[in-house]
Tab-separated table of C-alpha atoms and ligand atoms in Angstrom:
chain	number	residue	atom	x	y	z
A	1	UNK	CA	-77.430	-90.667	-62.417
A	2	UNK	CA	-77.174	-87.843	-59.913
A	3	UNK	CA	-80.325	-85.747	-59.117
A	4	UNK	CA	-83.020	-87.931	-60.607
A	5	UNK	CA	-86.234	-87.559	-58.699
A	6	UNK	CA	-87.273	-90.401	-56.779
A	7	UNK	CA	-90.799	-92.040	-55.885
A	8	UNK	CA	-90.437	-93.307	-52.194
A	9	UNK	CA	-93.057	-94.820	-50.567
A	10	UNK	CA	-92.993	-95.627	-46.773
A	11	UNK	CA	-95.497	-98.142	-45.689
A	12	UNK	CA	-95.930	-99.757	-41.932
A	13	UNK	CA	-98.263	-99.578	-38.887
A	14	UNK	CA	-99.754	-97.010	-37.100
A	15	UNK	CA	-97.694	-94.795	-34.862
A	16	UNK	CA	-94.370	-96.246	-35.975
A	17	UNK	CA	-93.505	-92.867	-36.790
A	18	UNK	CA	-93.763	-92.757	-40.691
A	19	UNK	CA	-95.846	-89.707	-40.962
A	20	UNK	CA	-92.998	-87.421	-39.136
A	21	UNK	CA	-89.934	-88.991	-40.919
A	22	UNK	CA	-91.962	-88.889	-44.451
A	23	UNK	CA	-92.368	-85.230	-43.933
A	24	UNK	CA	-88.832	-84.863	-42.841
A	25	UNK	CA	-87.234	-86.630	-45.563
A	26	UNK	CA	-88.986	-84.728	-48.537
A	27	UNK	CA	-88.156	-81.475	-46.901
A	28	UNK	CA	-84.483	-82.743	-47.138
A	29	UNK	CA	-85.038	-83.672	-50.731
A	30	UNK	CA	-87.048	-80.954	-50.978
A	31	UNK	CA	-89.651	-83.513	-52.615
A	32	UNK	CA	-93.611	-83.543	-51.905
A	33	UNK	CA	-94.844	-85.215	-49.018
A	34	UNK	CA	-98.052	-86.888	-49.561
A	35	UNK	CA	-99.719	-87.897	-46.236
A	36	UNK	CA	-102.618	-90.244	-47.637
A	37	UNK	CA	-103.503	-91.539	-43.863
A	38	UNK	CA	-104.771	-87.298	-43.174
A	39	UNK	CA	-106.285	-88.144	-46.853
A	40	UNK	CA	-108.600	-91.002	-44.854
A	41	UNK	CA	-108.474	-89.130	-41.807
A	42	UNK	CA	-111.040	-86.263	-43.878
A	43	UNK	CA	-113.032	-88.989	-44.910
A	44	UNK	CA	-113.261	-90.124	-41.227
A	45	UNK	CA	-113.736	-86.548	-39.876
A	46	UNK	CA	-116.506	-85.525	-42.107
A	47	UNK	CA	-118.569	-89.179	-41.232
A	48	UNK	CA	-117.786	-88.496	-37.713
A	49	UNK	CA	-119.170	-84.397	-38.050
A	50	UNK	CA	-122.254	-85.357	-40.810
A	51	UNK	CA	-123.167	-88.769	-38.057
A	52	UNK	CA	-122.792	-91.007	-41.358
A	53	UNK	CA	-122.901	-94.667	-39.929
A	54	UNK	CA	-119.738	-96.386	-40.300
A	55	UNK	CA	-121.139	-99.424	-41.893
A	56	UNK	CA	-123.270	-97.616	-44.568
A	57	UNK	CA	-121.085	-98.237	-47.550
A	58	UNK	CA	-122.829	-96.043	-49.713
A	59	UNK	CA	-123.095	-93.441	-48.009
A	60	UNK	CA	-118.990	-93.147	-47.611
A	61	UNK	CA	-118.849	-93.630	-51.010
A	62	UNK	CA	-120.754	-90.839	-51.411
A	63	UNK	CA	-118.969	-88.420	-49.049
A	64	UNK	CA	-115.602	-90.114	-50.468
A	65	UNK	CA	-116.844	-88.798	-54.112
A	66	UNK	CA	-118.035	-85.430	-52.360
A	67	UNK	CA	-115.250	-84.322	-50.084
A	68	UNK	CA	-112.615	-81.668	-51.096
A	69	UNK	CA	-109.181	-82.435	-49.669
A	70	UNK	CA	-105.799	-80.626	-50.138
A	71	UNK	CA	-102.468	-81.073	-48.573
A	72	UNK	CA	-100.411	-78.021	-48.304
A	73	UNK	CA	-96.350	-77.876	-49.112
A	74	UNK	CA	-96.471	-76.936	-45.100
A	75	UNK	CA	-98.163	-80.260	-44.361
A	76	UNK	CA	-101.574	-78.327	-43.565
A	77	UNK	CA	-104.329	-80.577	-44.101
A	78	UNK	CA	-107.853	-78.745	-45.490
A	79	UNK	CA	-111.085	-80.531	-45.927
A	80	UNK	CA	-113.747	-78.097	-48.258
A	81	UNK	CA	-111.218	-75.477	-47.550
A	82	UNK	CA	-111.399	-75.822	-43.551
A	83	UNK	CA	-108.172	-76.424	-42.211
A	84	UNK	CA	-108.472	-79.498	-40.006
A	85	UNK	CA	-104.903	-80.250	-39.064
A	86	UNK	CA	-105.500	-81.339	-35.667
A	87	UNK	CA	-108.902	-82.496	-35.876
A	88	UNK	CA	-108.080	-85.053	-37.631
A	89	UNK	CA	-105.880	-86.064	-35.497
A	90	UNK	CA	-108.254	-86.480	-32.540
A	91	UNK	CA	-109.394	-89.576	-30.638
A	92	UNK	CA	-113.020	-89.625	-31.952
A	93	UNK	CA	-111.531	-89.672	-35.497
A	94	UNK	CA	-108.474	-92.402	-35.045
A	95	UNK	CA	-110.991	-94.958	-33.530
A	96	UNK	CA	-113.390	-95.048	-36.732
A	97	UNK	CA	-110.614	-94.286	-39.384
A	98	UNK	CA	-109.641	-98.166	-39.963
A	99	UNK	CA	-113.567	-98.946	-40.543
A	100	UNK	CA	-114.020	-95.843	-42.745
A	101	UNK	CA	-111.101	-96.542	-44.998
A	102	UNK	CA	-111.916	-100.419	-45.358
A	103	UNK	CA	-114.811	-100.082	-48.419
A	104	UNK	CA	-113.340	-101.418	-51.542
A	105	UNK	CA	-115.106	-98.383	-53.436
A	106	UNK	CA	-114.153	-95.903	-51.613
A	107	UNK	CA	-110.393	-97.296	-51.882
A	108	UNK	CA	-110.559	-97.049	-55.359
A	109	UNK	CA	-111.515	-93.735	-55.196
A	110	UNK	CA	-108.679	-92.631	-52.620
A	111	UNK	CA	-105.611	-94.544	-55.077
A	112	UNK	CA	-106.975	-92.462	-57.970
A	113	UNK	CA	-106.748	-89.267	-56.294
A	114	UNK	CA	-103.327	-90.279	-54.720
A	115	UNK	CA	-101.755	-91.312	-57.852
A	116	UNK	CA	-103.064	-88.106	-59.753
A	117	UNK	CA	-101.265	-85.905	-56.979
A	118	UNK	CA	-97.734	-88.178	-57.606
A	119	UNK	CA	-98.579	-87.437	-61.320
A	120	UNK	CA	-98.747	-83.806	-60.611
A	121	UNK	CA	-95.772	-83.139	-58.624
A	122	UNK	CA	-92.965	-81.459	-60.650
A	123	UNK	CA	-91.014	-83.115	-57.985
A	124	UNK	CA	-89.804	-86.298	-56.804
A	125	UNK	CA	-93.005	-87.537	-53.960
A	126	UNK	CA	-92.307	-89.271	-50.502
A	127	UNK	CA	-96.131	-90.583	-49.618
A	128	UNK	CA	-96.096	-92.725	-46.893
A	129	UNK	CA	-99.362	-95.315	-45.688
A	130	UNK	CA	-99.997	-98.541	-45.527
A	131	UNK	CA	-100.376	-99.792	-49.442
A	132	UNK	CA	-98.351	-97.642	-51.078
A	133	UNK	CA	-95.811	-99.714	-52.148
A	134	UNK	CA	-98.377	-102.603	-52.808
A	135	UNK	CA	-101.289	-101.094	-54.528
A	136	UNK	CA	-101.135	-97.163	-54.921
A	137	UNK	CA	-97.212	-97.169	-56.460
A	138	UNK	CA	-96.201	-100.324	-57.271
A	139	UNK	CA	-93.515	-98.776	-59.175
A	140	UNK	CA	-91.894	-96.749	-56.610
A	141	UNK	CA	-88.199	-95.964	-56.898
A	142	UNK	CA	-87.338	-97.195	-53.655
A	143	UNK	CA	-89.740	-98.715	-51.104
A	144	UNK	CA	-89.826	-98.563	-47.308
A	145	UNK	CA	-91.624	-100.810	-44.990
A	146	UNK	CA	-91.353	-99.105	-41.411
A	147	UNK	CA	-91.766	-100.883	-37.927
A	148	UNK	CA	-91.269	-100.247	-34.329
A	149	UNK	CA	-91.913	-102.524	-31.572
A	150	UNK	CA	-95.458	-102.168	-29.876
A	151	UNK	CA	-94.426	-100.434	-26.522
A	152	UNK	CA	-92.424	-98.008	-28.414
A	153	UNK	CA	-95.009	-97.397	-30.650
A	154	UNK	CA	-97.632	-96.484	-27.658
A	155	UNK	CA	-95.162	-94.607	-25.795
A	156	UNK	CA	-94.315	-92.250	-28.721
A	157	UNK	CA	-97.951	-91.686	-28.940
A	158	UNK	CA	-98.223	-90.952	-25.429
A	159	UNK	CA	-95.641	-88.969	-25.187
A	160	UNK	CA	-97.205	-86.599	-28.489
A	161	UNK	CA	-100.469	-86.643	-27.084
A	162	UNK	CA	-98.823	-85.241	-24.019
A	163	UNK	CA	-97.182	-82.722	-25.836
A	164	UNK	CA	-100.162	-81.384	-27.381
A	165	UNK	CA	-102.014	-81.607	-23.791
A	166	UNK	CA	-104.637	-84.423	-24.710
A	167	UNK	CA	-104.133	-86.764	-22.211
A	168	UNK	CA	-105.394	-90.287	-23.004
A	169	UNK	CA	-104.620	-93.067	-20.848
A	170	UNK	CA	-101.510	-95.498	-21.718
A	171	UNK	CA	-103.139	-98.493	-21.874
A	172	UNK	CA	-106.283	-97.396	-24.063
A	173	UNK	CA	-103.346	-95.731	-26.624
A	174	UNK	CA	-101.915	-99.425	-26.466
A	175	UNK	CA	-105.621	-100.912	-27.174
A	176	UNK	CA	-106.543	-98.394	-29.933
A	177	UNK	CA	-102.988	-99.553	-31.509
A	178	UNK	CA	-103.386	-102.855	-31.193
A	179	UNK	CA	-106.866	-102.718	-32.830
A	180	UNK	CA	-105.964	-100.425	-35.511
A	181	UNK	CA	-103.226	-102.859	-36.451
A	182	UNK	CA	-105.534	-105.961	-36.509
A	183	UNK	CA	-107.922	-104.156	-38.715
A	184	UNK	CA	-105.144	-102.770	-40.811
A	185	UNK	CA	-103.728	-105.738	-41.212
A	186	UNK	CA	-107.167	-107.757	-42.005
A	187	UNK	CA	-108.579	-105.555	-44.408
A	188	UNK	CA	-110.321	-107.354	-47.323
A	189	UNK	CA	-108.691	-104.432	-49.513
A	190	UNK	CA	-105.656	-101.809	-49.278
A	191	UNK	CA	-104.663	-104.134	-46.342
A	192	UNK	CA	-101.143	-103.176	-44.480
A	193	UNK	CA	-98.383	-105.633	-46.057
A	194	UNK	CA	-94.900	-105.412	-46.358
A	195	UNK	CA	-93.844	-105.259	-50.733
A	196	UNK	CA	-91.736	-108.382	-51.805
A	197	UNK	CA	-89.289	-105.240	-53.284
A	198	UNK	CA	-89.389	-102.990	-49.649
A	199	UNK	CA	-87.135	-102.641	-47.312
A	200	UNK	CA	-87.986	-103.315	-43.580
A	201	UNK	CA	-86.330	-101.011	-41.274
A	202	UNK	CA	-86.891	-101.094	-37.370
A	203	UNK	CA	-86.948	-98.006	-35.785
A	204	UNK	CA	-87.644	-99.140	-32.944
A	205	UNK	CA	-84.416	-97.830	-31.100
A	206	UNK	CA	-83.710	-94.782	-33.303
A	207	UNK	CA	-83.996	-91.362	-33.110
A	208	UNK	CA	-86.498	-89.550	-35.791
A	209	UNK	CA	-83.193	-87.830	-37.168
A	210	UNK	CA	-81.842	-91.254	-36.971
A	211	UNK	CA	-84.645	-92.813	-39.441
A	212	UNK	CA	-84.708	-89.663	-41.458
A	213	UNK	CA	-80.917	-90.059	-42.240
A	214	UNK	CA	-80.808	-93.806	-42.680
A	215	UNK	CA	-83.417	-93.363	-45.737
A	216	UNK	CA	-82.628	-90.306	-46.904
A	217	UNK	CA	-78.977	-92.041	-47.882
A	218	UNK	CA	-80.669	-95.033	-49.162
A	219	UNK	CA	-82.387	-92.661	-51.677
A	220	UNK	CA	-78.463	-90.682	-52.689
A	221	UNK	CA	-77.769	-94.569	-53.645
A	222	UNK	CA	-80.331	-94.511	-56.327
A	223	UNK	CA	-80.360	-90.935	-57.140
B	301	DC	O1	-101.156	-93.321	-40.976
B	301	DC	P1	-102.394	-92.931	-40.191
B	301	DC	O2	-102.441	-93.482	-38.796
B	301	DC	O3	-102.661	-91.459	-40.211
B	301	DC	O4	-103.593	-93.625	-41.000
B	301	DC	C1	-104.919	-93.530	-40.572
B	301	DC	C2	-105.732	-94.739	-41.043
B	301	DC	O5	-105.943	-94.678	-42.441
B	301	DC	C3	-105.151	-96.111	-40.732
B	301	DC	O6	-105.860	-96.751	-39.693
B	301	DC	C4	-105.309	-96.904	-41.977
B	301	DC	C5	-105.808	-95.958	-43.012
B	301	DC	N1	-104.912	-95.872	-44.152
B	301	DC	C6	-105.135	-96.744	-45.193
B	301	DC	O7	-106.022	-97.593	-45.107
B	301	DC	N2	-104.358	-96.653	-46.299
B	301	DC	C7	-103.389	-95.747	-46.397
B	301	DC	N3	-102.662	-95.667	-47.522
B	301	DC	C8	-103.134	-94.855	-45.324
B	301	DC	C9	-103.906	-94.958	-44.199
């Protein structure tokens, strides 16, 4: 059936790239993008701004029930209506996000809201994270599980932070990564894993176009 409106979801580690090809792919299919690590990123953001400790689970529970997020069409993030696009992209916020996400409760909270967005698009949805195909959309049309290698991981990084003029040393981008995965990966809930049903793809030696394509014609197949 031609033009049936997929569910995608692209899962993998940080920095493999996901966020930019997710975005790039649903303005191809002209489908909703649904960036749910800038959804965890607000949480982060607002414990890091209101100096909520990281390992009082109540009170991110409580700012996970409180907080208002929205995700613009342009891929503008907002947190109660402030538009915090790069802050939550900052080093102070990436190094307490893993922690700050980890909370069974306040999980629970984030899947509900994600799945009521997918529910509300009019339009097929590319969300991309870490348990998307494995908890959040277990019924996803077509499911991606996206790696790169380490080093190419750290130098993309590098190379955007460079970009945007923050300049943080190579080696403490490779440690933050490294961490980030561990905890990722050992998280008691939510935790990063590949679906039995998803597709691995390595982009570690492609081009963003390159990744963008290669899924994009994996969706025409089931379209
Ligand atoms: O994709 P990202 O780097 O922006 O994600 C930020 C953090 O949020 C990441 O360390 C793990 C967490 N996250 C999560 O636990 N579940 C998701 N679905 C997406 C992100």
């Amino acid at each position: 059936m031609k033009n049936k409106k997929l569910i995608i979801a692209i899962d993998g580690p940080g920095a493999a790239g996901k966020s930019t090809v997710a975005k790039k792919l649903a303005l191809k299919l002209n489908y909703t993008y649904i960036d749910t690590g800038a959804m965890y990123r607000c949480l982060a953001l607002y414990v890091y701004e209101n100096k909520i400790a990281i390992d009082d689970v109540a009170s991110l529970v409580d700012a996970a029930q409180k907080i208002e997020i929205f995700l613009d069409k342009d891929g503008k993030v907002f947190l109660n209506g402030k538009d915090v696009t790069k802050e939550i992209r900052s080093v102070e916020v990436t190094k307490i996000v893993s922690p700050v996400s980890s909370p069974k409760e306040v999980r629970k909270l984030f899947v509900s809201k994600q799945r009521k967005l997918v529910n509300e698009s009019i339009n097929g949805v590319v969300m991309d994270g870490r348990d998307i195909g494995t908890v959040v959309l277990p019924h996803a049309d077509l499911k991606i599980f996206q790696i790169a290698s380490l080093e190419a991981r750290v130098q993309r990084r590098y190379l955007e932070n460079k970009s945007k003029g923050i300049d943080v040393p190579y080696e403490e981008i490779k440690n933050d990564i490294a961490q980030r995965d561990y905890l990722d990966i050992h998280k008691d809930f939510g935790a990063l894993k590949k679906a039995d049903d998803a597709i691995e793809f390595d982009t570690t030696n492609l081009t963003i176009d390159e990744a963008v394509l290669w899924i994009y014609n994996k969706a025409l197949e089931l379209m």
